[in-house]
PDB file of C-alpha atoms in Angstrom:
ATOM      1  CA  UNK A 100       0.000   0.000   0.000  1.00  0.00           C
ATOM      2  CA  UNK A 101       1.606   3.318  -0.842  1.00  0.00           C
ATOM      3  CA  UNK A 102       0.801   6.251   1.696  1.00  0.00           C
ATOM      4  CA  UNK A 103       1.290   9.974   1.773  1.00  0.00           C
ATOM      5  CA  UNK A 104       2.966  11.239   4.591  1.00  0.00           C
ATOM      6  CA  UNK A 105       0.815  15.014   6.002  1.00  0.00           C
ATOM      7  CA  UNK A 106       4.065  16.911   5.902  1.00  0.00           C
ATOM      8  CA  UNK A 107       3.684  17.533   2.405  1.00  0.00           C
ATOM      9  CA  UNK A 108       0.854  20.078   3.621  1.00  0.00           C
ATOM     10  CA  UNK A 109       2.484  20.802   6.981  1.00  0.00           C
ATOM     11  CA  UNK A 110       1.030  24.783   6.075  1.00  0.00           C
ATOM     12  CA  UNK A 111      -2.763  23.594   6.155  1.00  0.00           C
ATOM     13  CA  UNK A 112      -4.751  22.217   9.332  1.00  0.00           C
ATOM     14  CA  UNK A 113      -4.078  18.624   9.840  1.00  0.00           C
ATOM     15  CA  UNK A 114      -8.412  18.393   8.336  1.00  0.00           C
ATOM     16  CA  UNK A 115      -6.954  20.186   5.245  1.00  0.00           C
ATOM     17  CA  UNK A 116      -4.107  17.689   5.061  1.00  0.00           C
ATOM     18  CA  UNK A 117      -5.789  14.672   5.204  1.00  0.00           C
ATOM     19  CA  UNK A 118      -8.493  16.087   2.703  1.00  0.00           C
ATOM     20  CA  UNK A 119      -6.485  16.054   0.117  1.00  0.00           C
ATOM     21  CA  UNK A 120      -4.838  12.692   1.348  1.00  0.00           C
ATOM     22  CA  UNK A 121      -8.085  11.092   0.855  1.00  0.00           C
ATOM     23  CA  UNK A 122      -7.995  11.913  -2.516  1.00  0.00           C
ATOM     24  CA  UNK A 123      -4.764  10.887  -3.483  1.00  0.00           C
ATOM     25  CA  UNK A 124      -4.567   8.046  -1.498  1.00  0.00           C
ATOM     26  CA  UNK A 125      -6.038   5.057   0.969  1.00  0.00           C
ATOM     27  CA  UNK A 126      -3.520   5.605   3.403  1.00  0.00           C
ATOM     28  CA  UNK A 127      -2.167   8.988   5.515  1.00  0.00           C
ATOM     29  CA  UNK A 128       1.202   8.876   7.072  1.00  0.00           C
ATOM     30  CA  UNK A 129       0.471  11.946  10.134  1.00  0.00           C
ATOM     31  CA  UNK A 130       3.819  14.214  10.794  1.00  0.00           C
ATOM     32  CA  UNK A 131       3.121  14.961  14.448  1.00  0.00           C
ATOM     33  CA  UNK A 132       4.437  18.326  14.501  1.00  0.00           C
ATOM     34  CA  UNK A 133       2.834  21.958  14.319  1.00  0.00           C
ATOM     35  CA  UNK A 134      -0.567  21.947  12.848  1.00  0.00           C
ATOM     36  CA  UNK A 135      -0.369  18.598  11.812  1.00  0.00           C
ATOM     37  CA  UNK A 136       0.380  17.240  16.655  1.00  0.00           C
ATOM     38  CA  UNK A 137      -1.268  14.839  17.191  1.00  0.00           C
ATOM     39  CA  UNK A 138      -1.985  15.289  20.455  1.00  0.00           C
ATOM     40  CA  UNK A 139      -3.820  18.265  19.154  1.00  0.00           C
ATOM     41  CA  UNK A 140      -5.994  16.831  16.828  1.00  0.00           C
ATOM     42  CA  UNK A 141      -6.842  13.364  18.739  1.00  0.00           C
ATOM     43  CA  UNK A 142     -10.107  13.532  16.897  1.00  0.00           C
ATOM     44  CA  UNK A 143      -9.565  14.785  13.247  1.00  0.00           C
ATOM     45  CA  UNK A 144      -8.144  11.630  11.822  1.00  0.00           C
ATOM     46  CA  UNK A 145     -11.566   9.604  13.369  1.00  0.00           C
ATOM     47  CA  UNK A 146     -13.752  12.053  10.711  1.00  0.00           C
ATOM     48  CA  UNK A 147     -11.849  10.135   7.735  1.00  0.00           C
ATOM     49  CA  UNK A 148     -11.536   6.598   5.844  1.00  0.00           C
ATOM     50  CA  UNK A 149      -8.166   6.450   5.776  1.00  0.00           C
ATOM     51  CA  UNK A 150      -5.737   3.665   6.859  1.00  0.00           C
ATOM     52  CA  UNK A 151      -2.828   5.737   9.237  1.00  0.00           C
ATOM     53  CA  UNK A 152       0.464   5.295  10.642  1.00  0.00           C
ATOM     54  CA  UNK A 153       1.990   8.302  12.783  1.00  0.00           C
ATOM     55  CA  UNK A 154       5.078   9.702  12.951  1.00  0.00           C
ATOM     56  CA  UNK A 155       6.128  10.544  16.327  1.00  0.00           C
ATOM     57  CA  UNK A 156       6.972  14.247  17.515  1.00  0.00           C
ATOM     58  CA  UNK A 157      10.868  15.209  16.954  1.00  0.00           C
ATOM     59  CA  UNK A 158      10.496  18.006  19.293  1.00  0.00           C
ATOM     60  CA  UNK A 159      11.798  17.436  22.771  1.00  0.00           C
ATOM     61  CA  UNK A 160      11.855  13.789  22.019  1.00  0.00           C
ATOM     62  CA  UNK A 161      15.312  12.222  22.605  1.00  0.00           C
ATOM     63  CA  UNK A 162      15.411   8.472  22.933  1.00  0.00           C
ATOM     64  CA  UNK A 163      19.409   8.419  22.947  1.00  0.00           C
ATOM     65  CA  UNK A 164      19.492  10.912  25.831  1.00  0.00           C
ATOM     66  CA  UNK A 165      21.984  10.715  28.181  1.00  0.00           C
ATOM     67  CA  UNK A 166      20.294  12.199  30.343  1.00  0.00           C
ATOM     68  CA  UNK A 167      18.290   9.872  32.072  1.00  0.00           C
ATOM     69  CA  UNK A 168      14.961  12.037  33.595  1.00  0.00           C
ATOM     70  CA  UNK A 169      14.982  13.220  29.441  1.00  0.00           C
ATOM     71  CA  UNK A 170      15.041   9.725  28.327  1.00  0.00           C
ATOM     72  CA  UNK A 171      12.426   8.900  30.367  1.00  0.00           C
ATOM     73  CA  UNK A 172      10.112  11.725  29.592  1.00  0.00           C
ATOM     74  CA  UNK A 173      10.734  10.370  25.889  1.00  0.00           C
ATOM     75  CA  UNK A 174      10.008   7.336  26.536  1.00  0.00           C
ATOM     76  CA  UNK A 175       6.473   8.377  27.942  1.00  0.00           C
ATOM     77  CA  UNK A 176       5.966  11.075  24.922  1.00  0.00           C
ATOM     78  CA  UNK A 177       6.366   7.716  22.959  1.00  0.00           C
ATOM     79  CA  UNK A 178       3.752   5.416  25.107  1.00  0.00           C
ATOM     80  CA  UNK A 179       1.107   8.546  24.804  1.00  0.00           C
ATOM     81  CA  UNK A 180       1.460   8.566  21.035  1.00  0.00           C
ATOM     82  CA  UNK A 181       1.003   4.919  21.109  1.00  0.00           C
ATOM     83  CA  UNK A 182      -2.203   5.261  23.546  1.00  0.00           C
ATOM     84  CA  UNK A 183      -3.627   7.949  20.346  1.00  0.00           C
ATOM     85  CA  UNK A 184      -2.411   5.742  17.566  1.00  0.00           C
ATOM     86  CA  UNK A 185      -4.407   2.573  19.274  1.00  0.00           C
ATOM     87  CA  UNK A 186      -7.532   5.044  19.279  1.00  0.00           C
ATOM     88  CA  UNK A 187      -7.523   5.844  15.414  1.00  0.00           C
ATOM     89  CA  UNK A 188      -6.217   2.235  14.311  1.00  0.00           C
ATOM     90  CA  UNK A 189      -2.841   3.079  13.591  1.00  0.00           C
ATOM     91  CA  UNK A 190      -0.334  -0.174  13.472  1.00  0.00           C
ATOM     92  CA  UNK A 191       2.727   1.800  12.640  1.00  0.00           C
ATOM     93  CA  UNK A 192       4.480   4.247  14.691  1.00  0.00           C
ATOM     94  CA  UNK A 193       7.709   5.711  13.689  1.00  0.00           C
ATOM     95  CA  UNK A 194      10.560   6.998  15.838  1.00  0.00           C
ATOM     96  CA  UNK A 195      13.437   9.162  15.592  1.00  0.00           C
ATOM     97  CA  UNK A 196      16.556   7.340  17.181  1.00  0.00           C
ATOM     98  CA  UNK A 197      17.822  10.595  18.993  1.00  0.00           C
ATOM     99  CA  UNK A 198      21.125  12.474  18.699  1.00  0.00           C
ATOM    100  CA  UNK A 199      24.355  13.347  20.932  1.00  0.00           C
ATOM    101  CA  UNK A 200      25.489  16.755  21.002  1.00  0.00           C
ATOM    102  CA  UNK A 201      29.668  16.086  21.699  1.00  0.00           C
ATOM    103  CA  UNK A 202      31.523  12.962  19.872  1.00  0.00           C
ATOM    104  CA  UNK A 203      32.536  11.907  23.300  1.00  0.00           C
ATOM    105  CA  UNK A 204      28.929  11.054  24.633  1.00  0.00           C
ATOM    106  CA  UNK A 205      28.667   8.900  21.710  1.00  0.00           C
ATOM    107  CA  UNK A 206      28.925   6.011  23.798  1.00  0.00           C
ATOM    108  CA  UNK A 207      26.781   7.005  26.196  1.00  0.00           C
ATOM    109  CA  UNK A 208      24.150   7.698  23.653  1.00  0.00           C
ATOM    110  CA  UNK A 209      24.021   4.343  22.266  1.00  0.00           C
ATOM    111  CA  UNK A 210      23.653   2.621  24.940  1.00  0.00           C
ATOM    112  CA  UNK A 211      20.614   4.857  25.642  1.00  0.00           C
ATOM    113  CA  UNK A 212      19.265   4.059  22.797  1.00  0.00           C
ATOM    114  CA  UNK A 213      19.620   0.234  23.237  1.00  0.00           C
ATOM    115  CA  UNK A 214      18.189   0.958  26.871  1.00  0.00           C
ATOM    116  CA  UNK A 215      15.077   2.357  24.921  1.00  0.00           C
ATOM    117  CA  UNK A 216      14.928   0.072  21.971  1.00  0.00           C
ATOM    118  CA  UNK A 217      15.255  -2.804  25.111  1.00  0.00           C
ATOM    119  CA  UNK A 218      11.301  -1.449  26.760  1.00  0.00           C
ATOM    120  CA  UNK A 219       9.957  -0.783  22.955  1.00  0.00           C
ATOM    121  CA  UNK A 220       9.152  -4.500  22.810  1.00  0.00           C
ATOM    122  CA  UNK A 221       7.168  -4.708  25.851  1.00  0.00           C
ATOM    123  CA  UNK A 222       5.176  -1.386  24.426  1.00  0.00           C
ATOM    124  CA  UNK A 223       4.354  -3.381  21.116  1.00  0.00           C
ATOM    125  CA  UNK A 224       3.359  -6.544  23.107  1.00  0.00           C
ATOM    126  CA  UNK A 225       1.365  -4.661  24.830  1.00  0.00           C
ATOM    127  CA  UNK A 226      -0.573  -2.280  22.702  1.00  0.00           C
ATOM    128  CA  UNK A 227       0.202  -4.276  19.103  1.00  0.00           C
ATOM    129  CA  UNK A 228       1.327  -1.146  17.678  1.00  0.00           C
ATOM    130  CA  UNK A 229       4.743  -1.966  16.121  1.00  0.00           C
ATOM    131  CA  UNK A 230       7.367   0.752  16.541  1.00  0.00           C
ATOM    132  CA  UNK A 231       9.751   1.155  13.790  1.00  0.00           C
ATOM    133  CA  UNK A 232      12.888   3.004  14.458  1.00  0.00           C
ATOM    134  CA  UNK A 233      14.360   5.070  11.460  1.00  0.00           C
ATOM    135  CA  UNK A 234      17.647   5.556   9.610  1.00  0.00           C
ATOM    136  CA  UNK A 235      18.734   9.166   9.550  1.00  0.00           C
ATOM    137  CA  UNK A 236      20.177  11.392   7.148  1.00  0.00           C
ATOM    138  CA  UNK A 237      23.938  12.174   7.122  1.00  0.00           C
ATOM    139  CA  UNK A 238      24.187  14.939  10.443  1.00  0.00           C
ATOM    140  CA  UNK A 239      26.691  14.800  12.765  1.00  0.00           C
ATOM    141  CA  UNK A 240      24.716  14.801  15.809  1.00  0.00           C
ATOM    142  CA  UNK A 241      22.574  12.057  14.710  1.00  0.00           C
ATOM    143  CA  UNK A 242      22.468   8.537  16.120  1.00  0.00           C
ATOM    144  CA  UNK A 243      21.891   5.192  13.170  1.00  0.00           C
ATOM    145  CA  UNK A 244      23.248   6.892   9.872  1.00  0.00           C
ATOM    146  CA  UNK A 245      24.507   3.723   9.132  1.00  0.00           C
ATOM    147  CA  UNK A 246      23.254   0.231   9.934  1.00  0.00           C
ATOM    148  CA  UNK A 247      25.347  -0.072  12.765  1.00  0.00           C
ATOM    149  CA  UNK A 248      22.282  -0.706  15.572  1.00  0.00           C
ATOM    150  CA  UNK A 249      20.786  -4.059  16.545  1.00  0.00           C
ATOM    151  CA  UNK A 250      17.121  -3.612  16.785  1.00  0.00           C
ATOM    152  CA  UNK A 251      16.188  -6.706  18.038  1.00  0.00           C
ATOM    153  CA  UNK A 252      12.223  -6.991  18.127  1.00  0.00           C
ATOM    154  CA  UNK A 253      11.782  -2.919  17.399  1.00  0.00           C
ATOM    155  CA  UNK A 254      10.795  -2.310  13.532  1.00  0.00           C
ATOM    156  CA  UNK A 255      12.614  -0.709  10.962  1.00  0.00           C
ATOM    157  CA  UNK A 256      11.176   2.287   8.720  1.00  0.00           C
ATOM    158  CA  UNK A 257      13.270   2.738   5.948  1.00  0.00           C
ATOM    159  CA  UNK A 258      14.038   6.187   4.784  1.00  0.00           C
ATOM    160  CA  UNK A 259      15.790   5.710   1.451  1.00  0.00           C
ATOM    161  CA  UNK A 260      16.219   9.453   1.105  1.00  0.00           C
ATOM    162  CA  UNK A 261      18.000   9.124   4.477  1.00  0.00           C
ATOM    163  CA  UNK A 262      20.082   6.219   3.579  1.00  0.00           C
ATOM    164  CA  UNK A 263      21.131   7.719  -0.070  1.00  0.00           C
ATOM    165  CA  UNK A 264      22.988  10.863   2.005  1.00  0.00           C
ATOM    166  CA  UNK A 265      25.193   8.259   3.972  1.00  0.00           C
ATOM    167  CA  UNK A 266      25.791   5.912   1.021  1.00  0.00           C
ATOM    168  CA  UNK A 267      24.576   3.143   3.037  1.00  0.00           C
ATOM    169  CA  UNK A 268      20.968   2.101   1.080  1.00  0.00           C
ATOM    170  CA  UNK A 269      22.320  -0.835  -0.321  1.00  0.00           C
ATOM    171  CA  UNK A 270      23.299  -2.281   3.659  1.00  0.00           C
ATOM    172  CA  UNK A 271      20.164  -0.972   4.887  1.00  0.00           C
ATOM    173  CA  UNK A 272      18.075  -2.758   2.398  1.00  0.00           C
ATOM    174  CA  UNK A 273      19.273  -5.889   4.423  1.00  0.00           C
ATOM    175  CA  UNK A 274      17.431  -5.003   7.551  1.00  0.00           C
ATOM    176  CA  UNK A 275      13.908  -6.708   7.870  1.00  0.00           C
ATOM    177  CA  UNK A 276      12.018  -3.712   6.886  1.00  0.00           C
ATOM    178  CA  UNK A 277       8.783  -2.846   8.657  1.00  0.00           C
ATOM    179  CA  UNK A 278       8.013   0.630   7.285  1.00  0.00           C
ATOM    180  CA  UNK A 279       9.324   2.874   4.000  1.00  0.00           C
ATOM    181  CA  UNK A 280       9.776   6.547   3.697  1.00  0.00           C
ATOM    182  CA  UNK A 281      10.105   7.255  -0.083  1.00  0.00           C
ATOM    183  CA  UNK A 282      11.780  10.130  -1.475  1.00  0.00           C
ATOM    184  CA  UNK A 283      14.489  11.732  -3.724  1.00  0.00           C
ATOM    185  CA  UNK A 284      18.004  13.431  -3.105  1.00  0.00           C
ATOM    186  CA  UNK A 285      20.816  14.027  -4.901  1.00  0.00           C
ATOM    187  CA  UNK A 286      23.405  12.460  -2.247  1.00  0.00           C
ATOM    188  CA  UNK A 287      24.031  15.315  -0.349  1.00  0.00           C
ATOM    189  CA  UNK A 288      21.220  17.231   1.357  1.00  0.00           C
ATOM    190  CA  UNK A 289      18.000  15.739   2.688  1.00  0.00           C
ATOM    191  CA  UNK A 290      15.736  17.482  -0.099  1.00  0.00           C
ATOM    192  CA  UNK A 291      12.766  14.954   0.165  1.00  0.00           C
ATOM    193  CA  UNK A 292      12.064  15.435  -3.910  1.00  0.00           C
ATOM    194  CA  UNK A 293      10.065  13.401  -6.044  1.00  0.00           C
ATOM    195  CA  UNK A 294      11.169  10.028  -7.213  1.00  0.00           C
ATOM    196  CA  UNK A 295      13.393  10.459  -9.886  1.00  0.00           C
ATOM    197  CA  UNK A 296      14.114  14.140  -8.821  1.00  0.00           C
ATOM    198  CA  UNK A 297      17.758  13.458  -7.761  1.00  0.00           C
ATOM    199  CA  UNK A 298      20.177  10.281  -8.236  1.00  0.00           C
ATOM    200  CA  UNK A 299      18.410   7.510  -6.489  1.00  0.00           C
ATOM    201  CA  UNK A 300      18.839   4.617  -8.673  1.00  0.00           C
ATOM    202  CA  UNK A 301      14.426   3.030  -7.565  1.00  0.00           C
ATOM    203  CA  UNK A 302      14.575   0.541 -10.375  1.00  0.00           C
ATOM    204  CA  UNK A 303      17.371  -1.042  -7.672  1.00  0.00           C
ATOM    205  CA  UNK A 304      14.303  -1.123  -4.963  1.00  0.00           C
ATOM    206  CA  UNK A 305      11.786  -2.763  -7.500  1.00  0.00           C
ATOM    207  CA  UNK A 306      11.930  -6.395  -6.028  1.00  0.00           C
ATOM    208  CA  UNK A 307      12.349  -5.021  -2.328  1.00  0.00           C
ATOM    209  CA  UNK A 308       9.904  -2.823  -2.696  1.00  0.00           C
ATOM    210  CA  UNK A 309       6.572  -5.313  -4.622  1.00  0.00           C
ATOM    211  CA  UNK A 310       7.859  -8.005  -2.191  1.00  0.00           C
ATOM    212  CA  UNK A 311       7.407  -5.759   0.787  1.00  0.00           C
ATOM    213  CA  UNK A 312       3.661  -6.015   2.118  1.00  0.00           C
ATOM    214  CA  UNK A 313       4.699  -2.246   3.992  1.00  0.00           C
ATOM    215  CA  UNK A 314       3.522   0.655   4.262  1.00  0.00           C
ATOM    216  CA  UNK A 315       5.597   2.690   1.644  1.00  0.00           C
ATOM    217  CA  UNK A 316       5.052   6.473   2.409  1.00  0.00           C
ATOM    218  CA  UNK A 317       6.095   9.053   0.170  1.00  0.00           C
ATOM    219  CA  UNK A 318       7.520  12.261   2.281  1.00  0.00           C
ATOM    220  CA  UNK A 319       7.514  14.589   0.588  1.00  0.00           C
ATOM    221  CA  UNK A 320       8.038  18.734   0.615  1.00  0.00           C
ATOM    222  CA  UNK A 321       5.169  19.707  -1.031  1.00  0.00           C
ATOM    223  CA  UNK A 322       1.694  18.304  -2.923  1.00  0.00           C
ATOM    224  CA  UNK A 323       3.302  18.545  -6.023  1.00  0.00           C
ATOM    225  CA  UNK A 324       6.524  16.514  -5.365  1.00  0.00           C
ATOM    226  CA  UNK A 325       3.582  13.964  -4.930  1.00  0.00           C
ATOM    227  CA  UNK A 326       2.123  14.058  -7.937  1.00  0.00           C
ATOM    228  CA  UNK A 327       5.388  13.640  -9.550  1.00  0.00           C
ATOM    229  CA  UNK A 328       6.114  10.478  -7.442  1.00  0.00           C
ATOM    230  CA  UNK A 329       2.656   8.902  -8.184  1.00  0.00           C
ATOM    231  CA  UNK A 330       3.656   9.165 -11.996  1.00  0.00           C
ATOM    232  CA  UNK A 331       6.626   7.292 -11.357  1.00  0.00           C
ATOM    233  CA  UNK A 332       5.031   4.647  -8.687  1.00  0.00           C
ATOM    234  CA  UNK A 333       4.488   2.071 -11.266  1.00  0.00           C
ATOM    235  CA  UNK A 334       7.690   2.028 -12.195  1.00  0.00           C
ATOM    236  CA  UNK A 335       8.300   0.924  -9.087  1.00  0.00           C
ATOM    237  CA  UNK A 336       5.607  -1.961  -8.887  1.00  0.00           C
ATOM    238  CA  UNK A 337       3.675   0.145  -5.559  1.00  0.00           C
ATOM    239  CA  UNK A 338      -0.139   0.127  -6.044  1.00  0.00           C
ATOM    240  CA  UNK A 339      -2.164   3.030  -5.070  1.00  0.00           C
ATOM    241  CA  UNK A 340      -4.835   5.366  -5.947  1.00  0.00           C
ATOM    242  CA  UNK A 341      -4.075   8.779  -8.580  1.00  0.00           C
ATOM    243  CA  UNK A 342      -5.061  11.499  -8.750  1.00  0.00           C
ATOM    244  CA  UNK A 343      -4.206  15.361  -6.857  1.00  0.00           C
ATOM    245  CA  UNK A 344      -7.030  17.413  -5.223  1.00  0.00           C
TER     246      UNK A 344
END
């Protein structure tokens, strides 16, 4: 199933959003971050037929911190957001893995991160909503650039735009993949363009991608990044509705 991720109208009221969602698509990926928080707008995804996964907040949420009373306050941001995605039907739930701010807490931030990866599991057995932890882009401060993090019964969301800035796609395409994030780049900067808009070789993704029962999500920028990326779905063997309010 191919899903459209809200940020792409992060400008318009979360109803706006998935409004033209519906149109586009059977499935709404929601960015839970200005107009689009979901613990603002526990209600507006209930008024649609839409199939949703949920993207955590990035703000204030640190699952690598090494600072345990912040850790912990992450890890209950993350068990609220579950308790909301278990009310509008949501399976998926995707997770930054958190950042360091000086090399030399590196250490210290990993095995934070293991520490929080560690009491995912019992969340998912719990609740059934399957956390998926996601590759980052190529930023210093960031934790799991590169697939260098044992996940153990925590999911995996995919972000090939991610994975294309630190040259690792083909290793990460390895991982059992839960979850996809699908956009463009040219190698360098996380752009989030349309597929085909920078050097991502897709036709390499074909067979990982039709195999893949997952959710793939295009994030993208803007609405008409996506209409440029639902030209070029087939291409990539993803079903899913056309069409652009």
């Amino acid at each position: 199933m191919i899903g459209i991720s809200s940020y792409a109208f992060q400008d318009l009221p979360l109803s706006q959003a998935l409004d033209n969602i519906e149109q586009i698509s059977e499935c709404a990926e929601i960015f839970s971050e200005g107009l689009h928080d979901i613990f603002r707008n526990e209600q507006t995804p209930l008024s649609y037929d839409l199939k949703y996964s949920v993207h955590a907040p990035t703000t204030d949420l640190n699952i690598s911190s090494i600072r345990e009373p912040i850790r912990r306050a992450s890890l209950e941001l993350v068990r609220q957001t579950v308790d909301i995605c278990i009310k509008i039907d949501a399976e998926i739930l995707v997770v930054h893995p958190g950042y360091f701010s000086y090399s030399y807490d590196l250490p210290a931030a990993r095995a934070a991160l293991n520490n929080s990866i560690g009491e995912f599991a019992d969340i998912t057995d719990d609740t059934g909503v399957q956390i998926c932890i996601e590759n980052m882009p190529d930023w210093d401060c960031f934790l799991f650039r590169q697939p260098d993090i044992d996940l153990n019964e925590t999911g995996f969301a995919l972000d090939v735009g991610h994975a294309n800035t630190t040259g690792s796609l083909n290793e990460f395409i390895k991982y059992d993949i839960g979850h996809f994030h699908l956009h463009d780049n040219h190698g360098e900067k996380d752009e989030h363009m349309w597929i085909g808009g920078g050097n991502i070789d897709f036709s390499s993704l074909h067979e990982v991608l039709k195999k893949s029962r997952s959710i793939k999500v295009l994030e993208h920028r803007n609405g008409e990044y996506i209409e440029k990326s639902m030209a070029a779905r087939k291409k990539m063997g993803i079903k899913g509705k056309m069409g652009l309010k």
